[in-house]
Amino acid sequence: MIYLDNAATTCVAKEAFEAMKPFFCEQYSNPSAVYCFAGDSMKAVDKARKSLADLIGAQPNEIYFTAGGSESDNWAVKAAAEAGKAKGKHIITSTIEHHAVLHTCQYLEKQGYEVTYVNVDENGMIKLEELKAAIRPDTILITIMAANNEIGTIQPLEEIGTLARENGILFHTDAVQAYGHIPLNVEELKIDLLSASGHKFHGPKGVGFLYIRKGVRIGSYIHGGAQERARRAGTLNTPGIVGMGAAAELVMDKLKENMQKEIELRDYFIQRVLEEIPYSRLNGDAKRRLPGNVNFCFRFIEGESLLILLDQQGICASSGSACTSGSLDPSHVLLAIGLPHEIAHGSLRFTLSAENTKEEIDFTVDALKKIVERLRSMSPLYEDFIKQKSK
Ligand SMILES: *Cc1c(COP(=O)(O)O)cnc(C)c1O
């Protein structure tokens, strides 16, 4: 099997798994209890909290554990909306956000909030002028993702953060794809709220965190006990938190090295496909993109058929986000960068990790070439196109 779907989820790092193990059958105490047996669990949680904070230049007491990226996004957006409603009910986001943000914004619209969806350019970069123009006296939140999960485009966070801060508006970023993959510093980027998820950077699934900058007053999302300084109730997921913390520690040592490996593989992959497969196109910004992200369109064919044939060769890829596959609508991200429906349908995403090899990429490109050729040979659209061309 060749796994090229790391934006959907990643393999838990061996070190992270080893770190988690004692917290199931041996050190199983509830970290919030008073006895010494619980103290050891809390120490492990605190160590993880510090590692996770260090990676983005935050303080440990600004990290609030959640059950993953979707919960962090829901919490940030809904609680910021609630907290800001005395000032105004206007929120700014982009057209290419993950559904955890987009659907939350749509929910808020039903509650009487107004949302502006700022457009992106053909590479998926937010239009800063449009964002600036969208700011109003009643704007209370700007939520723009750090990097896109489909096309990998990295947004100008510092510019957005500066605009937000100058205007007294909270800035939330969904950094689920970026955290652990590119350098991020919440101080430099002027981020107030940041979502991350363990399973997107070689930690376990079902655990994540929300960074809430000190002094930012937003309410609780899960009500109950006093865990997480009474801001997020529920018994802490000790093994999950420890595993996610260990994954962050690994990144700390190897971020540059991982990035370099991925960028080399990514650019080699892109170059081979664009050179060797006619009528293929790279989606997303060529430079400002996640190190592991590759996203192509192949004209005259369906992404879904490509995926099935790749799967038969043992290659795991995706036609967009795992959350939308299964629906026949083309990706909202590809439509937002201006691709027509029929081209957006022929898209394919490969997301690499530093563990992938050049041999795997070669195997994949070779398979892809044959599959594209075969599908096109059966495509009436392609046949017409070739006839037109030769006239
Ligand atoms: C995966 C993902 C999420 C959701 O995270 P979960 O931990 O799976 O809930 C949110 N935003 C982005 C950009 C993602 O890639």
mmCIF file with all atom_site columns, C-alpha atoms in Angstrom, residues 83-254:
data_model
loop_
_atom_site.group_PDB
_atom_site.id
_atom_site.type_symbol
_atom_site.label_atom_id
_atom_site.label_alt_id
_atom_site.label_comp_id
_atom_site.label_asym_id
_atom_site.label_entity_id
_atom_site.label_seq_id
_atom_site.pdbx_PDB_ins_code
_atom_site.Cartn_x
_atom_site.Cartn_y
_atom_site.Cartn_z
_atom_site.occupancy
_atom_site.B_iso_or_equiv
_atom_site.pdbx_formal_charge
_atom_site.auth_seq_id
_atom_site.auth_comp_id
_atom_site.auth_asym_id
_atom_site.auth_atom_id
_atom_site.pdbx_PDB_model_num
ATOM 1   C CA . ALA A 1 83  ? -19.095 37.027 23.396 1.00 0.00 ? 83  ALA A CA 1
ATOM 2   C CA . GLY A 1 84  ? -19.196 39.747 20.757 1.00 0.00 ? 84  GLY A CA 1
ATOM 3   C CA . LYS A 1 85  ? -22.924 40.099 20.237 1.00 0.00 ? 85  LYS A CA 1
ATOM 4   C CA . ALA A 1 86  ? -23.249 43.248 22.357 1.00 0.00 ? 86  ALA A CA 1
ATOM 5   C CA . LYS A 1 87  ? -20.797 44.942 19.969 1.00 0.00 ? 87  LYS A CA 1
ATOM 6   C CA . GLY A 1 88  ? -22.149 43.470 16.761 1.00 0.00 ? 88  GLY A CA 1
ATOM 7   C CA . LYS A 1 89  ? -23.187 40.372 14.882 1.00 0.00 ? 89  LYS A CA 1
ATOM 8   C CA . HIS A 1 90  ? -20.933 40.449 11.818 1.00 0.00 ? 90  HIS A CA 1
ATOM 9   C CA . ILE A 1 91  ? -18.384 37.732 11.079 1.00 0.00 ? 91  ILE A CA 1
ATOM 10  C CA . ILE A 1 92  ? -15.852 37.519 8.252  1.00 0.00 ? 92  ILE A CA 1
ATOM 11  C CA . THR A 1 93  ? -14.615 34.213 6.869  1.00 0.00 ? 93  THR A CA 1
ATOM 12  C CA . SER A 1 94  ? -13.500 32.870 3.478  1.00 0.00 ? 94  SER A CA 1
ATOM 13  C CA . THR A 1 95  ? -15.188 30.786 0.805  1.00 0.00 ? 95  THR A CA 1
ATOM 14  C CA . ILE A 1 96  ? -12.639 27.969 1.162  1.00 0.00 ? 96  ILE A CA 1
ATOM 15  C CA . GLU A 1 97  ? -12.858 27.141 4.866  1.00 0.00 ? 97  GLU A CA 1
ATOM 16  C CA . HIS A 1 98  ? -13.277 23.608 6.153  1.00 0.00 ? 98  HIS A CA 1
ATOM 17  C CA . HIS A 1 99  ? -16.908 22.667 6.747  1.00 0.00 ? 99  HIS A CA 1
ATOM 18  C CA . ALA A 1 100 ? -16.288 22.753 10.506 1.00 0.00 ? 100 ALA A CA 1
ATOM 19  C CA . VAL A 1 101 ? -16.052 26.540 10.099 1.00 0.00 ? 101 VAL A CA 1
ATOM 20  C CA . LEU A 1 102 ? -18.377 27.059 7.104  1.00 0.00 ? 102 LEU A CA 1
ATOM 21  C CA . HIS A 1 103 ? -21.281 25.086 8.528  1.00 0.00 ? 103 HIS A CA 1
ATOM 22  C CA . THR A 1 104 ? -20.822 26.753 11.913 1.00 0.00 ? 104 THR A CA 1
ATOM 23  C CA . CYS A 1 105 ? -21.043 30.147 10.193 1.00 0.00 ? 105 CYS A CA 1
ATOM 24  C CA . GLN A 1 106 ? -24.189 29.023 8.370  1.00 0.00 ? 106 GLN A CA 1
ATOM 25  C CA . TYR A 1 107 ? -25.654 27.930 11.714 1.00 0.00 ? 107 TYR A CA 1
ATOM 26  C CA . LEU A 1 108 ? -24.896 31.376 13.135 1.00 0.00 ? 108 LEU A CA 1
ATOM 27  C CA . GLU A 1 109 ? -26.580 33.050 10.167 1.00 0.00 ? 109 GLU A CA 1
ATOM 28  C CA . LYS A 1 110 ? -29.763 31.242 11.192 1.00 0.00 ? 110 LYS A CA 1
ATOM 29  C CA . GLN A 1 111 ? -29.273 32.718 14.683 1.00 0.00 ? 111 GLN A CA 1
ATOM 30  C CA . GLY A 1 112 ? -29.282 36.257 13.299 1.00 0.00 ? 112 GLY A CA 1
ATOM 31  C CA . TYR A 1 113 ? -25.577 36.804 12.605 1.00 0.00 ? 113 TYR A CA 1
ATOM 32  C CA . GLU A 1 114 ? -24.372 38.185 9.305  1.00 0.00 ? 114 GLU A CA 1
ATOM 33  C CA . VAL A 1 115 ? -21.415 36.492 7.613  1.00 0.00 ? 115 VAL A CA 1
ATOM 34  C CA . THR A 1 116 ? -19.225 37.844 4.810  1.00 0.00 ? 116 THR A CA 1
ATOM 35  C CA . TYR A 1 117 ? -17.472 35.148 2.780  1.00 0.00 ? 117 TYR A CA 1
ATOM 36  C CA . VAL A 1 118 ? -14.335 36.732 1.342  1.00 0.00 ? 118 VAL A CA 1
ATOM 37  C CA . ASN A 1 119 ? -13.225 35.388 -2.036 1.00 0.00 ? 119 ASN A CA 1
ATOM 38  C CA . VAL A 1 120 ? -9.875  33.893 -2.941 1.00 0.00 ? 120 VAL A CA 1
ATOM 39  C CA . ASP A 1 121 ? -7.812  34.321 -6.100 1.00 0.00 ? 121 ASP A CA 1
ATOM 40  C CA . GLU A 1 122 ? -7.132  31.590 -8.655 1.00 0.00 ? 122 GLU A CA 1
ATOM 41  C CA . ASN A 1 123 ? -4.435  30.120 -6.395 1.00 0.00 ? 123 ASN A CA 1
ATOM 42  C CA . GLY A 1 124 ? -6.643  30.071 -3.326 1.00 0.00 ? 124 GLY A CA 1
ATOM 43  C CA . MET A 1 125 ? -5.072  33.112 -1.645 1.00 0.00 ? 125 MET A CA 1
ATOM 44  C CA . ILE A 1 126 ? -7.454  35.291 0.307  1.00 0.00 ? 126 ILE A CA 1
ATOM 45  C CA . LYS A 1 127 ? -8.137  38.673 -1.343 1.00 0.00 ? 127 LYS A CA 1
ATOM 46  C CA . LEU A 1 128 ? -6.781  40.994 1.329  1.00 0.00 ? 128 LEU A CA 1
ATOM 47  C CA . GLU A 1 129 ? -8.326  44.119 -0.180 1.00 0.00 ? 129 GLU A CA 1
ATOM 48  C CA . GLU A 1 130 ? -11.718 42.449 -0.125 1.00 0.00 ? 130 GLU A CA 1
ATOM 49  C CA . LEU A 1 131 ? -11.159 41.397 3.482  1.00 0.00 ? 131 LEU A CA 1
ATOM 50  C CA . LYS A 1 132 ? -10.188 44.932 4.445  1.00 0.00 ? 132 LYS A CA 1
ATOM 51  C CA . ALA A 1 133 ? -13.274 46.349 2.733  1.00 0.00 ? 133 ALA A CA 1
ATOM 52  C CA . ALA A 1 134 ? -15.517 43.837 4.519  1.00 0.00 ? 134 ALA A CA 1
ATOM 53  C CA . ILE A 1 135 ? -14.577 45.132 7.983  1.00 0.00 ? 135 ILE A CA 1
ATOM 54  C CA . ARG A 1 136 ? -17.400 47.079 9.640  1.00 0.00 ? 136 ARG A CA 1
ATOM 55  C CA . PRO A 1 137 ? -17.924 48.671 13.055 1.00 0.00 ? 137 PRO A CA 1
ATOM 56  C CA . ASP A 1 138 ? -20.044 45.649 14.063 1.00 0.00 ? 138 ASP A CA 1
ATOM 57  C CA . THR A 1 139 ? -17.497 43.021 12.907 1.00 0.00 ? 139 THR A CA 1
ATOM 58  C CA . ILE A 1 140 ? -16.606 40.824 15.881 1.00 0.00 ? 140 ILE A CA 1
ATOM 59  C CA . LEU A 1 141 ? -14.676 37.911 14.394 1.00 0.00 ? 141 LEU A CA 1
ATOM 60  C CA . ILE A 1 142 ? -12.432 37.100 11.449 1.00 0.00 ? 142 ILE A CA 1
ATOM 61  C CA . THR A 1 143 ? -11.981 33.359 10.948 1.00 0.00 ? 143 THR A CA 1
ATOM 62  C CA . ILE A 1 144 ? -9.595  32.383 8.152  1.00 0.00 ? 144 ILE A CA 1
ATOM 63  C CA . MET A 1 145 ? -7.804  29.056 7.915  1.00 0.00 ? 145 MET A CA 1
ATOM 64  C CA . ALA A 1 146 ? -3.992  28.891 8.133  1.00 0.00 ? 146 ALA A CA 1
ATOM 65  C CA . ALA A 1 147 ? -3.660  26.456 5.237  1.00 0.00 ? 147 ALA A CA 1
ATOM 66  C CA . ASN A 1 148 ? -6.265  24.813 3.053  1.00 0.00 ? 148 ASN A CA 1
ATOM 67  C CA . ASN A 1 149 ? -6.883  21.081 3.422  1.00 0.00 ? 149 ASN A CA 1
ATOM 68  C CA . GLU A 1 150 ? -7.591  20.504 -0.269 1.00 0.00 ? 150 GLU A CA 1
ATOM 69  C CA . ILE A 1 151 ? -5.220  22.681 -2.263 1.00 0.00 ? 151 ILE A CA 1
ATOM 70  C CA . GLY A 1 152 ? -2.662  23.420 0.470  1.00 0.00 ? 152 GLY A CA 1
ATOM 71  C CA . THR A 1 153 ? -2.570  27.204 0.016  1.00 0.00 ? 153 THR A CA 1
ATOM 72  C CA . ILE A 1 154 ? -1.043  28.999 3.027  1.00 0.00 ? 154 ILE A CA 1
ATOM 73  C CA . GLN A 1 155 ? -2.804  32.260 3.911  1.00 0.00 ? 155 GLN A CA 1
ATOM 74  C CA . PRO A 1 156 ? -1.087  35.572 4.811  1.00 0.00 ? 156 PRO A CA 1
ATOM 75  C CA . LEU A 1 157 ? -1.854  35.174 8.520  1.00 0.00 ? 157 LEU A CA 1
ATOM 76  C CA . GLU A 1 158 ? 0.275   38.059 9.732  1.00 0.00 ? 158 GLU A CA 1
ATOM 77  C CA . GLU A 1 159 ? -1.483  40.539 7.444  1.00 0.00 ? 159 GLU A CA 1
ATOM 78  C CA . ILE A 1 160 ? -4.887  39.218 8.485  1.00 0.00 ? 160 ILE A CA 1
ATOM 79  C CA . GLY A 1 161 ? -3.928  39.234 12.177 1.00 0.00 ? 161 GLY A CA 1
ATOM 80  C CA . THR A 1 162 ? -2.669  42.798 11.938 1.00 0.00 ? 162 THR A CA 1
ATOM 81  C CA . LEU A 1 163 ? -5.876  43.968 10.258 1.00 0.00 ? 163 LEU A CA 1
ATOM 82  C CA . ALA A 1 164 ? -7.968  42.249 12.919 1.00 0.00 ? 164 ALA A CA 1
ATOM 83  C CA . ARG A 1 165 ? -5.975  43.641 15.829 1.00 0.00 ? 165 ARG A CA 1
ATOM 84  C CA . GLU A 1 166 ? -5.932  47.201 14.430 1.00 0.00 ? 166 GLU A CA 1
ATOM 85  C CA . ASN A 1 167 ? -9.708  47.045 14.262 1.00 0.00 ? 167 ASN A CA 1
ATOM 86  C CA . GLY A 1 168 ? -10.297 45.411 17.633 1.00 0.00 ? 168 GLY A CA 1
ATOM 87  C CA . ILE A 1 169 ? -11.661 42.225 16.046 1.00 0.00 ? 169 ILE A CA 1
ATOM 88  C CA . LEU A 1 170 ? -10.939 38.689 17.281 1.00 0.00 ? 170 LEU A CA 1
ATOM 89  C CA . PHE A 1 171 ? -8.884  36.566 14.857 1.00 0.00 ? 171 PHE A CA 1
ATOM 90  C CA . HIS A 1 172 ? -9.425  32.812 14.801 1.00 0.00 ? 172 HIS A CA 1
ATOM 91  C CA . THR A 1 173 ? -7.474  30.507 12.500 1.00 0.00 ? 173 THR A CA 1
ATOM 92  C CA . ASP A 1 174 ? -8.227  26.865 11.733 1.00 0.00 ? 174 ASP A CA 1
ATOM 93  C CA . ALA A 1 175 ? -4.627  25.619 11.784 1.00 0.00 ? 175 ALA A CA 1
ATOM 94  C CA . VAL A 1 176 ? -5.523  21.935 11.658 1.00 0.00 ? 176 VAL A CA 1
ATOM 95  C CA . GLN A 1 177 ? -3.527  21.397 8.436  1.00 0.00 ? 177 GLN A CA 1
ATOM 96  C CA . ALA A 1 178 ? -0.746  23.799 9.360  1.00 0.00 ? 178 ALA A CA 1
ATOM 97  C CA . TYR A 1 179 ? 0.080   22.926 12.971 1.00 0.00 ? 179 TYR A CA 1
ATOM 98  C CA . GLY A 1 180 ? 3.090   20.633 13.051 1.00 0.00 ? 180 GLY A CA 1
ATOM 99  C CA . HIS A 1 181 ? 3.676   21.076 9.315  1.00 0.00 ? 181 HIS A CA 1
ATOM 100 C CA . ILE A 1 182 ? 4.891   24.667 8.983  1.00 0.00 ? 182 ILE A CA 1
ATOM 101 C CA . PRO A 1 183 ? 6.258   27.153 11.535 1.00 0.00 ? 183 PRO A CA 1
ATOM 102 C CA . LEU A 1 184 ? 3.522   29.121 13.314 1.00 0.00 ? 184 LEU A CA 1
ATOM 103 C CA . ASN A 1 185 ? 3.917   31.725 16.047 1.00 0.00 ? 185 ASN A CA 1
ATOM 104 C CA . VAL A 1 186 ? 0.768   33.112 17.630 1.00 0.00 ? 186 VAL A CA 1
ATOM 105 C CA . GLU A 1 187 ? 2.513   36.288 18.813 1.00 0.00 ? 187 GLU A CA 1
ATOM 106 C CA . GLU A 1 188 ? 4.075   37.201 15.477 1.00 0.00 ? 188 GLU A CA 1
ATOM 107 C CA . LEU A 1 189 ? 0.939   36.310 13.553 1.00 0.00 ? 189 LEU A CA 1
ATOM 108 C CA . LYS A 1 190 ? -1.356  38.118 16.030 1.00 0.00 ? 190 LYS A CA 1
ATOM 109 C CA . ILE A 1 191 ? -3.656  35.142 16.437 1.00 0.00 ? 191 ILE A CA 1
ATOM 110 C CA . ASP A 1 192 ? -6.283  35.190 19.213 1.00 0.00 ? 192 ASP A CA 1
ATOM 111 C CA . LEU A 1 193 ? -7.748  31.722 18.713 1.00 0.00 ? 193 LEU A CA 1
ATOM 112 C CA . LEU A 1 194 ? -6.176  28.726 16.967 1.00 0.00 ? 194 LEU A CA 1
ATOM 113 C CA . SER A 1 195 ? -7.568  25.241 16.330 1.00 0.00 ? 195 SER A CA 1
ATOM 114 C CA . ALA A 1 196 ? -5.408  22.131 16.009 1.00 0.00 ? 196 ALA A CA 1
ATOM 115 C CA . SER A 1 197 ? -6.049  18.390 15.885 1.00 0.00 ? 197 SER A CA 1
ATOM 116 C CA . GLY A 1 198 ? -3.778  15.525 17.030 1.00 0.00 ? 198 GLY A CA 1
ATOM 117 C CA . HIS A 1 199 ? -4.429  13.086 14.218 1.00 0.00 ? 199 HIS A CA 1
ATOM 118 C CA . LYS A 1 200 ? -3.303  15.513 11.497 1.00 0.00 ? 200 LYS A CA 1
ATOM 119 C CA . PHE A 1 201 ? 0.285   15.576 12.776 1.00 0.00 ? 201 PHE A CA 1
ATOM 120 C CA . HIS A 1 202 ? 0.979   11.954 13.783 1.00 0.00 ? 202 HIS A CA 1
ATOM 121 C CA . GLY A 1 203 ? -0.899  12.044 17.078 1.00 0.00 ? 203 GLY A CA 1
ATOM 122 C CA . PRO A 1 204 ? -4.034  10.068 17.900 1.00 0.00 ? 204 PRO A CA 1
ATOM 123 C CA . LYS A 1 205 ? -7.591  10.746 16.693 1.00 0.00 ? 205 LYS A CA 1
ATOM 124 C CA . GLY A 1 206 ? -10.312 12.358 18.773 1.00 0.00 ? 206 GLY A CA 1
ATOM 125 C CA . VAL A 1 207 ? -8.089  14.851 20.560 1.00 0.00 ? 207 VAL A CA 1
ATOM 126 C CA . GLY A 1 208 ? -7.127  18.411 19.725 1.00 0.00 ? 208 GLY A CA 1
ATOM 127 C CA . PHE A 1 209 ? -6.881  21.804 21.324 1.00 0.00 ? 209 PHE A CA 1
ATOM 128 C CA . LEU A 1 210 ? -8.000  25.375 21.076 1.00 0.00 ? 210 LEU A CA 1
ATOM 129 C CA . TYR A 1 211 ? -5.425  28.075 21.799 1.00 0.00 ? 211 TYR A CA 1
ATOM 130 C CA . ILE A 1 212 ? -7.144  31.014 23.496 1.00 0.00 ? 212 ILE A CA 1
ATOM 131 C CA . ARG A 1 213 ? -4.853  34.025 23.889 1.00 0.00 ? 213 ARG A CA 1
ATOM 132 C CA . LYS A 1 214 ? -4.596  35.272 27.467 1.00 0.00 ? 214 LYS A CA 1
ATOM 133 C CA . GLY A 1 215 ? -7.149  38.036 28.028 1.00 0.00 ? 215 GLY A CA 1
ATOM 134 C CA . VAL A 1 216 ? -9.508  36.887 25.275 1.00 0.00 ? 216 VAL A CA 1
ATOM 135 C CA . ARG A 1 217 ? -12.858 36.399 26.957 1.00 0.00 ? 217 ARG A CA 1
ATOM 136 C CA . ILE A 1 218 ? -14.950 33.734 25.313 1.00 0.00 ? 218 ILE A CA 1
ATOM 137 C CA . GLY A 1 219 ? -17.293 31.375 27.129 1.00 0.00 ? 219 GLY A CA 1
ATOM 138 C CA . SER A 1 220 ? -17.320 27.646 27.586 1.00 0.00 ? 220 SER A CA 1
ATOM 139 C CA . TYR A 1 221 ? -18.633 25.371 24.865 1.00 0.00 ? 221 TYR A CA 1
ATOM 140 C CA . ILE A 1 222 ? -18.972 22.098 26.805 1.00 0.00 ? 222 ILE A CA 1
ATOM 141 C CA . HIS A 1 223 ? -20.597 22.822 30.168 1.00 0.00 ? 223 HIS A CA 1
ATOM 142 C CA . GLY A 1 224 ? -20.028 20.620 33.193 1.00 0.00 ? 224 GLY A CA 1
ATOM 143 C CA . GLY A 1 225 ? -17.076 20.132 35.530 1.00 0.00 ? 225 GLY A CA 1
ATOM 144 C CA . ALA A 1 226 ? -14.256 22.556 36.194 1.00 0.00 ? 226 ALA A CA 1
ATOM 145 C CA . GLN A 1 227 ? -11.656 20.915 33.936 1.00 0.00 ? 227 GLN A CA 1
ATOM 146 C CA . GLU A 1 228 ? -9.511  23.161 31.736 1.00 0.00 ? 228 GLU A CA 1
ATOM 147 C CA . ARG A 1 229 ? -9.977  26.125 34.086 1.00 0.00 ? 229 ARG A CA 1
ATOM 148 C CA . ALA A 1 230 ? -13.756 25.656 33.845 1.00 0.00 ? 230 ALA A CA 1
ATOM 149 C CA . ARG A 1 231 ? -13.656 26.432 30.135 1.00 0.00 ? 231 ARG A CA 1
ATOM 150 C CA . ARG A 1 232 ? -14.017 22.921 28.752 1.00 0.00 ? 232 ARG A CA 1
ATOM 151 C CA . ALA A 1 233 ? -15.746 20.350 30.929 1.00 0.00 ? 233 ALA A CA 1
ATOM 152 C CA . GLY A 1 234 ? -15.177 16.615 30.736 1.00 0.00 ? 234 GLY A CA 1
ATOM 153 C CA . THR A 1 235 ? -12.608 14.147 32.087 1.00 0.00 ? 235 THR A CA 1
ATOM 154 C CA . LEU A 1 236 ? -9.345  14.724 30.263 1.00 0.00 ? 236 LEU A CA 1
ATOM 155 C CA . ASN A 1 237 ? -8.417  12.222 27.561 1.00 0.00 ? 237 ASN A CA 1
ATOM 156 C CA . THR A 1 238 ? -5.044  11.513 29.189 1.00 0.00 ? 238 THR A CA 1
ATOM 157 C CA . PRO A 1 239 ? -3.673  8.983  26.672 1.00 0.00 ? 239 PRO A CA 1
ATOM 158 C CA . GLY A 1 240 ? -4.816  11.117 23.742 1.00 0.00 ? 240 GLY A CA 1
ATOM 159 C CA . ILE A 1 241 ? -3.336  14.298 25.189 1.00 0.00 ? 241 ILE A CA 1
ATOM 160 C CA . VAL A 1 242 ? -0.049  12.554 26.015 1.00 0.00 ? 242 VAL A CA 1
ATOM 161 C CA . GLY A 1 243 ? 0.135   11.107 22.501 1.00 0.00 ? 243 GLY A CA 1
ATOM 162 C CA . MET A 1 244 ? -0.599  14.470 20.898 1.00 0.00 ? 244 MET A CA 1
ATOM 163 C CA . GLY A 1 245 ? 2.037   16.124 23.115 1.00 0.00 ? 245 GLY A CA 1
ATOM 164 C CA . ALA A 1 246 ? 4.624   13.508 22.137 1.00 0.00 ? 246 ALA A CA 1
ATOM 165 C CA . ALA A 1 247 ? 3.792   14.109 18.459 1.00 0.00 ? 247 ALA A CA 1
ATOM 166 C CA . ALA A 1 248 ? 4.424   17.840 18.994 1.00 0.00 ? 248 ALA A CA 1
ATOM 167 C CA . GLU A 1 249 ? 7.779   17.080 20.625 1.00 0.00 ? 249 GLU A CA 1
ATOM 168 C CA . LEU A 1 250 ? 8.798   15.044 17.583 1.00 0.00 ? 250 LEU A CA 1
ATOM 169 C CA . VAL A 1 251 ? 7.891   17.937 15.304 1.00 0.00 ? 251 VAL A CA 1
ATOM 170 C CA . MET A 1 252 ? 9.912   20.303 17.453 1.00 0.00 ? 252 MET A CA 1
ATOM 171 C CA . ASP A 1 253 ? 13.057  18.342 16.648 1.00 0.00 ? 253 ASP A CA 1
ATOM 172 C CA . LYS A 1 254 ? 12.298  17.609 13.022 1.00 0.00 ? 254 LYS A CA 1
#
